Short mmCIF file of C-alpha atoms in Angstrom, two decimals:
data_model
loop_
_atom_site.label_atom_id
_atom_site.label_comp_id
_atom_site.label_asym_id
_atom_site.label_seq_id
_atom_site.Cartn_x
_atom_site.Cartn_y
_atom_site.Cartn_z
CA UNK F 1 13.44 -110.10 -4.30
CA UNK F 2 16.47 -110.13 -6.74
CA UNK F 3 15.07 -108.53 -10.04
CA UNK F 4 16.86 -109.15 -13.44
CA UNK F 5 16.41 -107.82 -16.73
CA UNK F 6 16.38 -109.61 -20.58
CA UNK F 7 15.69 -108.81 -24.01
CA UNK F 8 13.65 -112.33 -24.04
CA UNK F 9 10.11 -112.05 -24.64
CA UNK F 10 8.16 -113.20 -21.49
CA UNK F 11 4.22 -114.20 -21.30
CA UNK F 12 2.86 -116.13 -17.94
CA UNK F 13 3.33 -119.65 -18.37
CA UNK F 14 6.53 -119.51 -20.75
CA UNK F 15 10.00 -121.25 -20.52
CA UNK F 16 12.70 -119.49 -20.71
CA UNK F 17 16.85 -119.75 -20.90
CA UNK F 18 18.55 -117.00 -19.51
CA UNK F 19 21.92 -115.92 -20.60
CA UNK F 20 25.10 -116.75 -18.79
CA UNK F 21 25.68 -113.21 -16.88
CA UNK F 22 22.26 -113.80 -14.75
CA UNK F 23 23.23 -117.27 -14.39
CA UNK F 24 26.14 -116.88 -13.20
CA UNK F 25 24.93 -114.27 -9.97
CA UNK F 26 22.15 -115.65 -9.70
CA UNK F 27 23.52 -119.63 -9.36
CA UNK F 28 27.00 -119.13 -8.39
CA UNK F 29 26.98 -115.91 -6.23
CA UNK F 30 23.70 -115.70 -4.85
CA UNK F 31 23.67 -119.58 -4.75
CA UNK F 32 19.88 -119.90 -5.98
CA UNK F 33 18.53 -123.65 -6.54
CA UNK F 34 15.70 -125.12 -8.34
CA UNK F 35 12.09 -123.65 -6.96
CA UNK F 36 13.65 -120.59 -5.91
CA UNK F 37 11.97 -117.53 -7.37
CA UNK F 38 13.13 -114.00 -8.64
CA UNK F 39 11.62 -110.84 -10.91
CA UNK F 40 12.43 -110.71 -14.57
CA UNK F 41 11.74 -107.68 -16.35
CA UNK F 42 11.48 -107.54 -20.17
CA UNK F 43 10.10 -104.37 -22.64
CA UNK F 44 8.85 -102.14 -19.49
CA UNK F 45 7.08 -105.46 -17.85
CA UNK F 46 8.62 -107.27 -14.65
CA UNK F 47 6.85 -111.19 -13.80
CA UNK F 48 8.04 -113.07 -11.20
CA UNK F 49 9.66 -116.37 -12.18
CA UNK F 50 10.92 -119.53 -10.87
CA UNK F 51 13.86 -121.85 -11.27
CA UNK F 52 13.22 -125.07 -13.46
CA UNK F 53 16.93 -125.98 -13.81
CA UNK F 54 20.21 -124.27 -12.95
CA UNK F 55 22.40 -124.91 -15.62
CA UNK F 56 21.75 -123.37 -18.24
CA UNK F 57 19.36 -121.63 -16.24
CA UNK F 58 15.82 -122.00 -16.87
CA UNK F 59 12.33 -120.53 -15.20
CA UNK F 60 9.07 -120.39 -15.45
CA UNK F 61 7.30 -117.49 -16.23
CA UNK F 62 4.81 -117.40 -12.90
CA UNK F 63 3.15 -113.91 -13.28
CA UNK F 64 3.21 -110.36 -13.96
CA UNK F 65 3.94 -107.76 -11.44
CA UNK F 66 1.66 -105.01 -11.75
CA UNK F 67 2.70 -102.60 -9.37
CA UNK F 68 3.88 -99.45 -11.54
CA UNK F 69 7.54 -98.29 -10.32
CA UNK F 70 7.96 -95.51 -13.50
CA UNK F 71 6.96 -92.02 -13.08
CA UNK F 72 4.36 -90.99 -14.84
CA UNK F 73 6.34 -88.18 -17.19
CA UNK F 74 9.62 -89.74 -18.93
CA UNK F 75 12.54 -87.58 -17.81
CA UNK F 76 15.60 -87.11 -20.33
CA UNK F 77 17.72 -85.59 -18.10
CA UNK F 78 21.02 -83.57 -20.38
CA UNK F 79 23.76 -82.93 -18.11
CA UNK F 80 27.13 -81.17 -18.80
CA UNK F 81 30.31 -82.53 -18.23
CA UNK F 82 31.69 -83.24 -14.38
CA UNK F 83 34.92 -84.30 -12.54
CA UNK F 84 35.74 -87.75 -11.21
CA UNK F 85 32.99 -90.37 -10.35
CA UNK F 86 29.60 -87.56 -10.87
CA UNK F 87 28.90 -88.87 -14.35
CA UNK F 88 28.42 -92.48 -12.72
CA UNK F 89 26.42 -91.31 -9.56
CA UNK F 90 24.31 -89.01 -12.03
CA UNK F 91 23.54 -92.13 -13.70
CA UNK F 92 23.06 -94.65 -10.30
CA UNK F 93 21.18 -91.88 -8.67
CA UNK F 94 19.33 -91.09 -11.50
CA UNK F 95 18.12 -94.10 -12.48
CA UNK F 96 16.96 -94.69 -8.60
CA UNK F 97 15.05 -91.87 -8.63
CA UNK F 98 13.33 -92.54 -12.19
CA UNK F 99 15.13 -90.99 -15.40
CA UNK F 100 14.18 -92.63 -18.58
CA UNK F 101 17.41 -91.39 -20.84
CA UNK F 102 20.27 -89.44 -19.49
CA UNK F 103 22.70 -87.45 -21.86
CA UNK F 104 25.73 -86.02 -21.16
CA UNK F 105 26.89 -83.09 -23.35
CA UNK F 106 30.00 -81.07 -24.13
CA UNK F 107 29.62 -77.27 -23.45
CA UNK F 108 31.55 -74.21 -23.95
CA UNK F 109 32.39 -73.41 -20.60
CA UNK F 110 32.70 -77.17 -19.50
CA UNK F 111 36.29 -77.72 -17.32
CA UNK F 112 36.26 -80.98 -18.42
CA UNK F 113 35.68 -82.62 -22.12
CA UNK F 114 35.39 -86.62 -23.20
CA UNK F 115 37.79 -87.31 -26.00
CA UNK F 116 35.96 -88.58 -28.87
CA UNK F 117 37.51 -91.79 -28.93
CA UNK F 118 37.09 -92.44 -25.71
CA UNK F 119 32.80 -91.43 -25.63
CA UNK F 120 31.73 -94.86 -26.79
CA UNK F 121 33.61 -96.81 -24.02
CA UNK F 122 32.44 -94.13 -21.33
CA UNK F 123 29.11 -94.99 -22.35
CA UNK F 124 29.34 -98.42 -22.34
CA UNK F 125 30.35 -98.39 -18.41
CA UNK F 126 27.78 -95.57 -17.49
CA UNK F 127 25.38 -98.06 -19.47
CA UNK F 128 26.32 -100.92 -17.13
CA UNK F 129 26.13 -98.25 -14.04
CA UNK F 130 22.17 -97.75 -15.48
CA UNK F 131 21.30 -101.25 -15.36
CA UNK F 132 22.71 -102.23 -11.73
CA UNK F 133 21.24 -99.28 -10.25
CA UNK F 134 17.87 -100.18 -12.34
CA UNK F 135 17.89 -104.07 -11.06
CA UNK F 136 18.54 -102.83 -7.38
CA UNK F 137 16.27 -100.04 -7.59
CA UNK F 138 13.23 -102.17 -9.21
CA UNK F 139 12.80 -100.27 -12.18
CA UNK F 140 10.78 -101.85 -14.68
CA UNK F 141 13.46 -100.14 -17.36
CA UNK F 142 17.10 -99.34 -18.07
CA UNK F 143 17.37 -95.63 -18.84
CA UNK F 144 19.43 -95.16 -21.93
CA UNK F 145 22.37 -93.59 -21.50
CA UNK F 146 24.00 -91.26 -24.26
CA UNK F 147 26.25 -88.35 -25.56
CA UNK F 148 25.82 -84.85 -27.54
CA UNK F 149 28.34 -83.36 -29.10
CA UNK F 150 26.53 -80.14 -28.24
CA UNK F 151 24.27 -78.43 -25.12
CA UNK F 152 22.13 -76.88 -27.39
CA UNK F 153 21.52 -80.08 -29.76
CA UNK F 154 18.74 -80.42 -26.21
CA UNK F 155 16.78 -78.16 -28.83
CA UNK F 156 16.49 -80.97 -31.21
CA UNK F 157 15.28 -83.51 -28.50
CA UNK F 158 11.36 -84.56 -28.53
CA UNK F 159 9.26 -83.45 -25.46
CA UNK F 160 6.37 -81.34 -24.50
CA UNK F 161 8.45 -79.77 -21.23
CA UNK F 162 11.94 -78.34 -21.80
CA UNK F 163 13.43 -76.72 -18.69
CA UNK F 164 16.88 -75.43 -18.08
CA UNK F 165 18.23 -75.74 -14.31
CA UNK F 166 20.05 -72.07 -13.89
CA UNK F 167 21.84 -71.26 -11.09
CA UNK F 168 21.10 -67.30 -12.00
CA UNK F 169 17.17 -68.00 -11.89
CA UNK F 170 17.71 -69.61 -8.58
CA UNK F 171 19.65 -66.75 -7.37
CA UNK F 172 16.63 -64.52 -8.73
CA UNK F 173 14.06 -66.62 -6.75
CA UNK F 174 12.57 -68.46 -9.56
CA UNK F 175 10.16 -70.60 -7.91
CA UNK F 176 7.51 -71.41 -10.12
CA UNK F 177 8.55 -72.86 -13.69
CA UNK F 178 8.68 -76.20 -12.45
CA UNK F 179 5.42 -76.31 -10.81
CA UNK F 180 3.71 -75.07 -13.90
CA UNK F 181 5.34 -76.90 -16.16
CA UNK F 182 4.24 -80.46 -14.49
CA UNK F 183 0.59 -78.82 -13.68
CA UNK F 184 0.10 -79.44 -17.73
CA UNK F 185 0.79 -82.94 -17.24
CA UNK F 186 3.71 -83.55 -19.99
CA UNK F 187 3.87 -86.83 -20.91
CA UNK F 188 8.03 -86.20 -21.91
CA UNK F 189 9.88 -83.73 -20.22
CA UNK F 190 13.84 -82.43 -20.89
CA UNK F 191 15.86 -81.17 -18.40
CA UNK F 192 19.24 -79.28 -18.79
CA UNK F 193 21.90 -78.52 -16.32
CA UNK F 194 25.45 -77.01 -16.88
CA UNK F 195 28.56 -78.37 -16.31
CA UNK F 196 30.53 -77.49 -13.45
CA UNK F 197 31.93 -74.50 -15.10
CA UNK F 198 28.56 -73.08 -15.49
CA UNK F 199 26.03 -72.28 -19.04
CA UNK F 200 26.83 -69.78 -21.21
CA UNK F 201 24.86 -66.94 -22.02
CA UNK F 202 24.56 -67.78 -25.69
CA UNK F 203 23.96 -71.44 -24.63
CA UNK F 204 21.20 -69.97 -22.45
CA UNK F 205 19.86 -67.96 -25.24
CA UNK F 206 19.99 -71.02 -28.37
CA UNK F 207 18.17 -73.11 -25.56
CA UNK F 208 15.06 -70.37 -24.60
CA UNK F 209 14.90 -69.86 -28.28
CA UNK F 210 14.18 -73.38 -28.55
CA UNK F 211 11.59 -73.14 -26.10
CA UNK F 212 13.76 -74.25 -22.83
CA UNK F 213 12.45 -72.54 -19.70
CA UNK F 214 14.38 -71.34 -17.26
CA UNK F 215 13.76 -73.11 -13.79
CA UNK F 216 15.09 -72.66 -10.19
CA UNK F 217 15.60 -75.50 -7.86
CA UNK F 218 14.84 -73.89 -4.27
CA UNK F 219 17.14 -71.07 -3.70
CA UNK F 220 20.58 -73.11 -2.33
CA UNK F 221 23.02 -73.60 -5.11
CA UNK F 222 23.42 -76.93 -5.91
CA UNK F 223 26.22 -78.46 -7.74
CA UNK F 224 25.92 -80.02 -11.15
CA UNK F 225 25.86 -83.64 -9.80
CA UNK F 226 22.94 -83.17 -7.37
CA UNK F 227 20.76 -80.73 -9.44
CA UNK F 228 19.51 -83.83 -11.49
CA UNK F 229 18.90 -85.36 -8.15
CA UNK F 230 16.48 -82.76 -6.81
CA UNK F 231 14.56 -82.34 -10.00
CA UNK F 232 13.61 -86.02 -10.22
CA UNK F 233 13.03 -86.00 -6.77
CA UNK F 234 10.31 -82.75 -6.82
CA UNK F 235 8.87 -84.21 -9.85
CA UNK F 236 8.15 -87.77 -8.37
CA UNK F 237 6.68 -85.63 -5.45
CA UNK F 238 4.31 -83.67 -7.52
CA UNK F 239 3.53 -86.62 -9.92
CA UNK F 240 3.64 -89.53 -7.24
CA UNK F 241 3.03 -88.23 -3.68
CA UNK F 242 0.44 -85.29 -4.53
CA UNK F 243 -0.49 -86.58 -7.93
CA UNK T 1 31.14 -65.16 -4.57
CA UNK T 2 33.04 -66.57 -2.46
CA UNK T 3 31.31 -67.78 0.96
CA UNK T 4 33.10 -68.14 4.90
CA UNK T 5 32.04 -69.39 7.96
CA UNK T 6 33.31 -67.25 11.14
CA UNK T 7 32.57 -67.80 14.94
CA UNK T 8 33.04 -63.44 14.96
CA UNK T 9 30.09 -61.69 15.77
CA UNK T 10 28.97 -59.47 12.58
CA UNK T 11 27.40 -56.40 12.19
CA UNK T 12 26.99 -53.61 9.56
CA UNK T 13 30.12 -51.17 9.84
CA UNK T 14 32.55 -53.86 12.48
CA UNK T 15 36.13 -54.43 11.40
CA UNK T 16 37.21 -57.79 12.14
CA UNK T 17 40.07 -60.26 11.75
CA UNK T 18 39.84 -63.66 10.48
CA UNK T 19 41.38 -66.94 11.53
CA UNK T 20 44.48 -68.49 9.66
CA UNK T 21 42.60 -71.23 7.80
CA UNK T 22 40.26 -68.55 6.43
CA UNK T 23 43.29 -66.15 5.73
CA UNK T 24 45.18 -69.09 3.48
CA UNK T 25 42.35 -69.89 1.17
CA UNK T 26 41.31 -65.67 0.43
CA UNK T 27 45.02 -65.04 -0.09
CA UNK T 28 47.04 -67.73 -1.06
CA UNK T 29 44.53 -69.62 -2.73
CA UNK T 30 42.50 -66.98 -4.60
CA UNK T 31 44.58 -64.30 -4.04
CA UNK T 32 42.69 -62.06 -2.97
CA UNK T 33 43.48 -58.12 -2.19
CA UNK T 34 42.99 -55.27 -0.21
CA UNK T 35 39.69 -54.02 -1.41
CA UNK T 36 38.69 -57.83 -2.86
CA UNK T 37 34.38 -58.82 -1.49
CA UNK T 38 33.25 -61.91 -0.40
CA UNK T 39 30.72 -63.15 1.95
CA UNK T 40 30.97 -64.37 5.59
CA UNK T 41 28.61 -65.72 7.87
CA UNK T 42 27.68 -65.93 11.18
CA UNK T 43 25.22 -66.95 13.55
CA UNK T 44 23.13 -67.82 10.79
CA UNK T 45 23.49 -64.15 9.16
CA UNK T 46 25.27 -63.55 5.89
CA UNK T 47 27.15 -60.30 5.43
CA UNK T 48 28.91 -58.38 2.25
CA UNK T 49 32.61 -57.76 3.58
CA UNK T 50 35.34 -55.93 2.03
CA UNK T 51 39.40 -56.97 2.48
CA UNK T 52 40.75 -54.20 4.71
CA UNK T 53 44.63 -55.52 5.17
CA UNK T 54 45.61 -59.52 3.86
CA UNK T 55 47.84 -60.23 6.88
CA UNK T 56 46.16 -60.63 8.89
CA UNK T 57 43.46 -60.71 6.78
CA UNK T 58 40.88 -58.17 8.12
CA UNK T 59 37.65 -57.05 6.79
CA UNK T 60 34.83 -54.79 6.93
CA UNK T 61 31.43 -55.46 7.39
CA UNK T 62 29.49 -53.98 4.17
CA UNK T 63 26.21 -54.88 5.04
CA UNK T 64 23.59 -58.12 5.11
CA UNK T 65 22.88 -60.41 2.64
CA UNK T 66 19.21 -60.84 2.81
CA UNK T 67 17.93 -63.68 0.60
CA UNK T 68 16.74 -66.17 2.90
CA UNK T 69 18.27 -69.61 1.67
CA UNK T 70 17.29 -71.98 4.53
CA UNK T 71 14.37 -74.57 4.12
CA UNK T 72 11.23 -73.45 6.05
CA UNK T 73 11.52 -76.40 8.13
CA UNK T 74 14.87 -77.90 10.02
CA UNK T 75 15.07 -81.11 9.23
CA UNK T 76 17.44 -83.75 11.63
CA UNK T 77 18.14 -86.60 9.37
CA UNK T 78 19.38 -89.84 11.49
CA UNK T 79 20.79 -92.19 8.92
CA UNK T 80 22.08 -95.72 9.49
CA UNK T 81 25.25 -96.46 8.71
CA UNK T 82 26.77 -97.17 5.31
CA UNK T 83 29.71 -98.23 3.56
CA UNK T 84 32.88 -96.37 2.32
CA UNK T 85 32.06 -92.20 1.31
CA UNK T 86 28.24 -93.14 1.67
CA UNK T 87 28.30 -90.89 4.88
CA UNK T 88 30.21 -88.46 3.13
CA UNK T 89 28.00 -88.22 0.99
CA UNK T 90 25.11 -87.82 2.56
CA UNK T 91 26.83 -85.31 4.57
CA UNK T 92 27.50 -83.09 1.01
CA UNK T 93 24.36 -83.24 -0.34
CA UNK T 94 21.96 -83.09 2.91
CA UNK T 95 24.21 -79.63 3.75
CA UNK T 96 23.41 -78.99 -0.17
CA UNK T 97 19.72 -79.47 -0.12
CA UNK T 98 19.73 -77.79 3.00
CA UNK T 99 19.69 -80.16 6.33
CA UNK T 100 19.84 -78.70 9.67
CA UNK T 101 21.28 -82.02 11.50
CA UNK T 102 22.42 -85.30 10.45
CA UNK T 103 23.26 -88.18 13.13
CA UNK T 104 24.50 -91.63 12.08
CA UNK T 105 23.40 -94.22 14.29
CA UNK T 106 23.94 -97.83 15.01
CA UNK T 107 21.08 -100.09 14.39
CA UNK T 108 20.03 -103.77 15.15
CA UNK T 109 20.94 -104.71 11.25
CA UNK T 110 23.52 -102.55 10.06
CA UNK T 111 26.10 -104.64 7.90
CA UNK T 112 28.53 -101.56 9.60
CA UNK T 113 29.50 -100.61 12.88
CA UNK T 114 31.36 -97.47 14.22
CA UNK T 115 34.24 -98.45 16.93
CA UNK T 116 33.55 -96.54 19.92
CA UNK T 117 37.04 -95.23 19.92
CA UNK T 118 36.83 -93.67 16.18
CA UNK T 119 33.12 -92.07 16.25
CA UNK T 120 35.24 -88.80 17.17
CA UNK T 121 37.25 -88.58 14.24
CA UNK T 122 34.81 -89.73 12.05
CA UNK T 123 32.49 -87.32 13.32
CA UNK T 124 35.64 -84.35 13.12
CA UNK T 125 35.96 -85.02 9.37
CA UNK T 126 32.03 -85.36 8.49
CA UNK T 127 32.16 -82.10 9.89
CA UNK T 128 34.34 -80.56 8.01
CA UNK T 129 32.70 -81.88 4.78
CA UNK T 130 29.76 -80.04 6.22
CA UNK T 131 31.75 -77.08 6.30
CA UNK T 132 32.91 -76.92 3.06
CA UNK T 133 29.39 -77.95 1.57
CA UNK T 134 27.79 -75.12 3.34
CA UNK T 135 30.38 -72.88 2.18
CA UNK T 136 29.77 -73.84 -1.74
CA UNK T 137 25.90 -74.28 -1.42
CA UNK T 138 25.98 -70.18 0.20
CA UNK T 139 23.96 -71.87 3.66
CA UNK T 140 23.84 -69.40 6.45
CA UNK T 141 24.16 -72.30 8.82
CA UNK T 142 27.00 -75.11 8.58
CA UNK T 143 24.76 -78.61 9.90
CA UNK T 144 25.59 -80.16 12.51
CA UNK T 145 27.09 -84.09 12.14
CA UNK T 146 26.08 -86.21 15.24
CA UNK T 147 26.94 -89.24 16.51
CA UNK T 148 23.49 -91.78 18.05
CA UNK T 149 24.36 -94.89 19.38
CA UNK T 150 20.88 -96.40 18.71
CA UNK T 151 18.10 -95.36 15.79
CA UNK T 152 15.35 -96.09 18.30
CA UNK T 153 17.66 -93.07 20.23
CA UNK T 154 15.73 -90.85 17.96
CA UNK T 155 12.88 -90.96 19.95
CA UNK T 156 13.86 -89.01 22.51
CA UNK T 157 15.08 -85.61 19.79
CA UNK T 158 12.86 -82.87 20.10
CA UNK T 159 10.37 -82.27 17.27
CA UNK T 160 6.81 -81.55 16.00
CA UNK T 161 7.05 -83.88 13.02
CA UNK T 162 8.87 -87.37 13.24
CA UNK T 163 9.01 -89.82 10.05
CA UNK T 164 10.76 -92.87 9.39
CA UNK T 165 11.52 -93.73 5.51
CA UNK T 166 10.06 -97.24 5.29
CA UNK T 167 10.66 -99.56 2.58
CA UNK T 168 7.63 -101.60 3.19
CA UNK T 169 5.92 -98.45 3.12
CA UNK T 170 6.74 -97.62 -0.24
CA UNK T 171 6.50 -101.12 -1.27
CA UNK T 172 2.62 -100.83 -0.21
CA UNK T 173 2.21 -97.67 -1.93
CA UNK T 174 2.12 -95.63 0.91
CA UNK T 175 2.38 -91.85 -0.59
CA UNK T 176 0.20 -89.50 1.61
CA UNK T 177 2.45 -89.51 4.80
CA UNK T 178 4.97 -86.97 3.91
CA UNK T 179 2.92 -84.64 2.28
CA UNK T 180 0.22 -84.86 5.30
CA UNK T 181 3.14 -84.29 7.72
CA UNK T 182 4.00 -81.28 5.75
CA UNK T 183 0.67 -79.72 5.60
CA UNK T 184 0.36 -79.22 9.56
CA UNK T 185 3.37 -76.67 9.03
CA UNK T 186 5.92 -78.07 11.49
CA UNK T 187 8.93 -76.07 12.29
CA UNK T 188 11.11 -78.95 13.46
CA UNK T 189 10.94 -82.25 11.38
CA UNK T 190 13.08 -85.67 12.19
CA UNK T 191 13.51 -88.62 9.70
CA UNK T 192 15.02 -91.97 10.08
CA UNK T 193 16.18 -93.82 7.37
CA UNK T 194 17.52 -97.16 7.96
CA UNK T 195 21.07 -98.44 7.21
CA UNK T 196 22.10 -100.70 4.29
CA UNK T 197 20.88 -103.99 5.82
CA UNK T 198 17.37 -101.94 6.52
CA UNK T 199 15.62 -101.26 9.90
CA UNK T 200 14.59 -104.13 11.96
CA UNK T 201 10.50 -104.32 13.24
CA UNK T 202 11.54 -104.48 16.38
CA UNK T 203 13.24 -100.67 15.70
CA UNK T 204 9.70 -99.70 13.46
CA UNK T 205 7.82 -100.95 16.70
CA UNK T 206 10.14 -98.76 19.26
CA UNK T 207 9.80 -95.66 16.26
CA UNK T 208 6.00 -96.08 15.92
CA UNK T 209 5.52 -96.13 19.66
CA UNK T 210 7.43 -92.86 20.09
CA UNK T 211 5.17 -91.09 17.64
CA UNK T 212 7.03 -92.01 14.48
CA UNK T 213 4.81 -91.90 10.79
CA UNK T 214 5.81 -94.47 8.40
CA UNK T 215 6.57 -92.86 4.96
CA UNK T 216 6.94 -94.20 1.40
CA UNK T 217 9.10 -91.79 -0.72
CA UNK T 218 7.87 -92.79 -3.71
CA UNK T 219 7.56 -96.58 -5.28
CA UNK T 220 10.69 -96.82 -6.57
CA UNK T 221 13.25 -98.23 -4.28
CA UNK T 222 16.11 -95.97 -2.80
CA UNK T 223 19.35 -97.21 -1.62
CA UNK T 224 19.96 -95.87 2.15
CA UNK T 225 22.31 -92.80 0.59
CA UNK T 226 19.54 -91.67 -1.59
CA UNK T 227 16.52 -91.79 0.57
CA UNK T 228 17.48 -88.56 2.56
CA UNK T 229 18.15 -86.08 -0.78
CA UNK T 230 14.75 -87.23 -2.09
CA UNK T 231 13.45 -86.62 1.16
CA UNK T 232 14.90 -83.00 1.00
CA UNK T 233 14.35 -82.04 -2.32
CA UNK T 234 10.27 -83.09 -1.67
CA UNK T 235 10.41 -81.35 1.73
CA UNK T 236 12.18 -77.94 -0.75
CA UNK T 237 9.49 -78.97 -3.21
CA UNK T 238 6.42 -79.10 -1.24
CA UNK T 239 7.33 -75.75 0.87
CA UNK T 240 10.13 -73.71 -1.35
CA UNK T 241 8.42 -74.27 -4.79
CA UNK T 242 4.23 -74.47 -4.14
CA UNK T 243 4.61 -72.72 -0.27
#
């Protein structure tokens, strides 16, 4: 079923008018008619609503939908600077697979850098990237989407897990950080990963100091764009399938 | 450093030339010299070589490269079909996360259909995208890219595990199927995952009957391109990280 989301507040049994973007797919391009129902999610909560009139359109707020879609530990994912489309599929993919927030950083071995006057529009689309793939994907939130100037202002982020995905630990057969990290049930986790040029050592050592630990992700190298990919994945295996 | 694929057979001490295509990127590319390392491998073996003469670019064989980088398990992913770089895609990051064999395969609701006369050349460049994956990700093995003219064709592939990723599955909160699967240790694991316009019941009905488990990856839902990492990244989770 087509799922939407709004800042209006919704309660069962409440009349709502949605705004003109959700009208407008939901009238004109998915051609819905009175009766017809869809999901509406609002502050973490999807209900299921129905069509009183189409123009403006108006539902009914039927019910809540209580199947839980989030994972149970709220993944900031901070991820370096990459080529081309990666920043949006880091975001679609990511917010598929579960991410609550998703930075992007500068770095000091980053090939590529966003202009400053060009972050907040960047943002804006990646933003609009988050809440497609979160409609499509059922998520009962839009992951925020946001810069930092710096890699290593991850230090100042809020979370009882802090990992750093490094491609050296891999190569060292670092298996177990992740696994013991989730085993103590954090309720918000931070992730790192480099750019595609790689982390620095003394971005590696600001990071550890701030009590980042350094994780490998299975012992293939994976590039920057997919490393977000596979720790969402293992973690909504260990939290979702074994949990 | 940097990683080739060679049809030569390797051993500790041989001296062997490489082909042209292999010769341009060392040399002209990354200009590379006499005495220059990189890797090569072959037969699913990695070796240490050492740059003996640039034209034709000849090498010796240093010695192997033990650190086992292959999943446990080789998985065959058969994937419907998709729009636009979706197959390439899932051709990058399955060789990434460390697939064995991928088909794409027609199905009964497929919104896309491969003309008989193109599979070959679609097939020819897939390939190569496998190639140059495996090459980044340091596999031992490049996949190989197949061509199935029907999903419920995936009956008849040899395997001691067989899955199919099932939306209604993971709509009914179906979580233990994977993990189960997993547990019995199987050395040879097949999973369908339906195209964009999903797998029809008649297909789940032909799957079921040929020993295929329905699996939920998860309650979140994954578009058709996304399905097969997560399934990868649990499969390197479950056996690579807690194994």
């Amino acid at each position: 079923m087509q799922r939407y989301f709004t800042d209006a507040p919704l309660t069962r049994g409440a009349q709502v008018t949605l705004d003109k973007d959700i009208e407008h797919h939901a009238v004109t391009v998915l051609r819905m008619d009175i009766g017809a129902e869809f999901e509406l999610a609002s502050a973490g909560q999807a209900f299921r609503v129905r069509i009183d009139a189409v123009k403006p359109l108006t539902v009914t707020v039927i019910e809540p939908i209580d199947r839980n879609v989030e994972l149970p530990v709220a993944v900031t994912l901070v991820c370096g600077l990459s080529k081309a489309q990666k920043p949006e599929w880091i975001v679609q993919k990511g917010t598929e697979l579960g991410a609550t927030t998703i930075y992007f950083t500068g770095s000091q071995w980053a090939t590529v850098r966003w202009q400053q006057d060009k972050v907040g529009k960047k943002l804006a689309r990646l933003q609009q990237v988050a809440a497609s793939a979160a409609e499509q994907s059922h998520r009962n939130v839009i992951p925020t989407v946001a810069f930092l100037p710096q890699l290593t202002d991850a230090t100042k982020l809020a979370a009882d897990a802090k990992l750093v995905a490094y491609e050296e630990s891999a190569k060292e057969g670092e298996t177990g950080a992740l696994v013991q990290t989730l085993h103590a049930n954090p309720k918000r986790l931070v992730a790192v990963f480099g750019p595609e040029g790689g982390i620095a050592p003394a971005e590696i050592t600001a990071l550890t100091a701030g009590g980042f630990v350094l994780a490998g992700l299975g012992p293939r190298i994976l590039r920057t764009e997919t490393a977000p990919l596979y720790l969402l994945s293992a973690i909504s295996t260990l939290t979702e399938l074994l949990g």
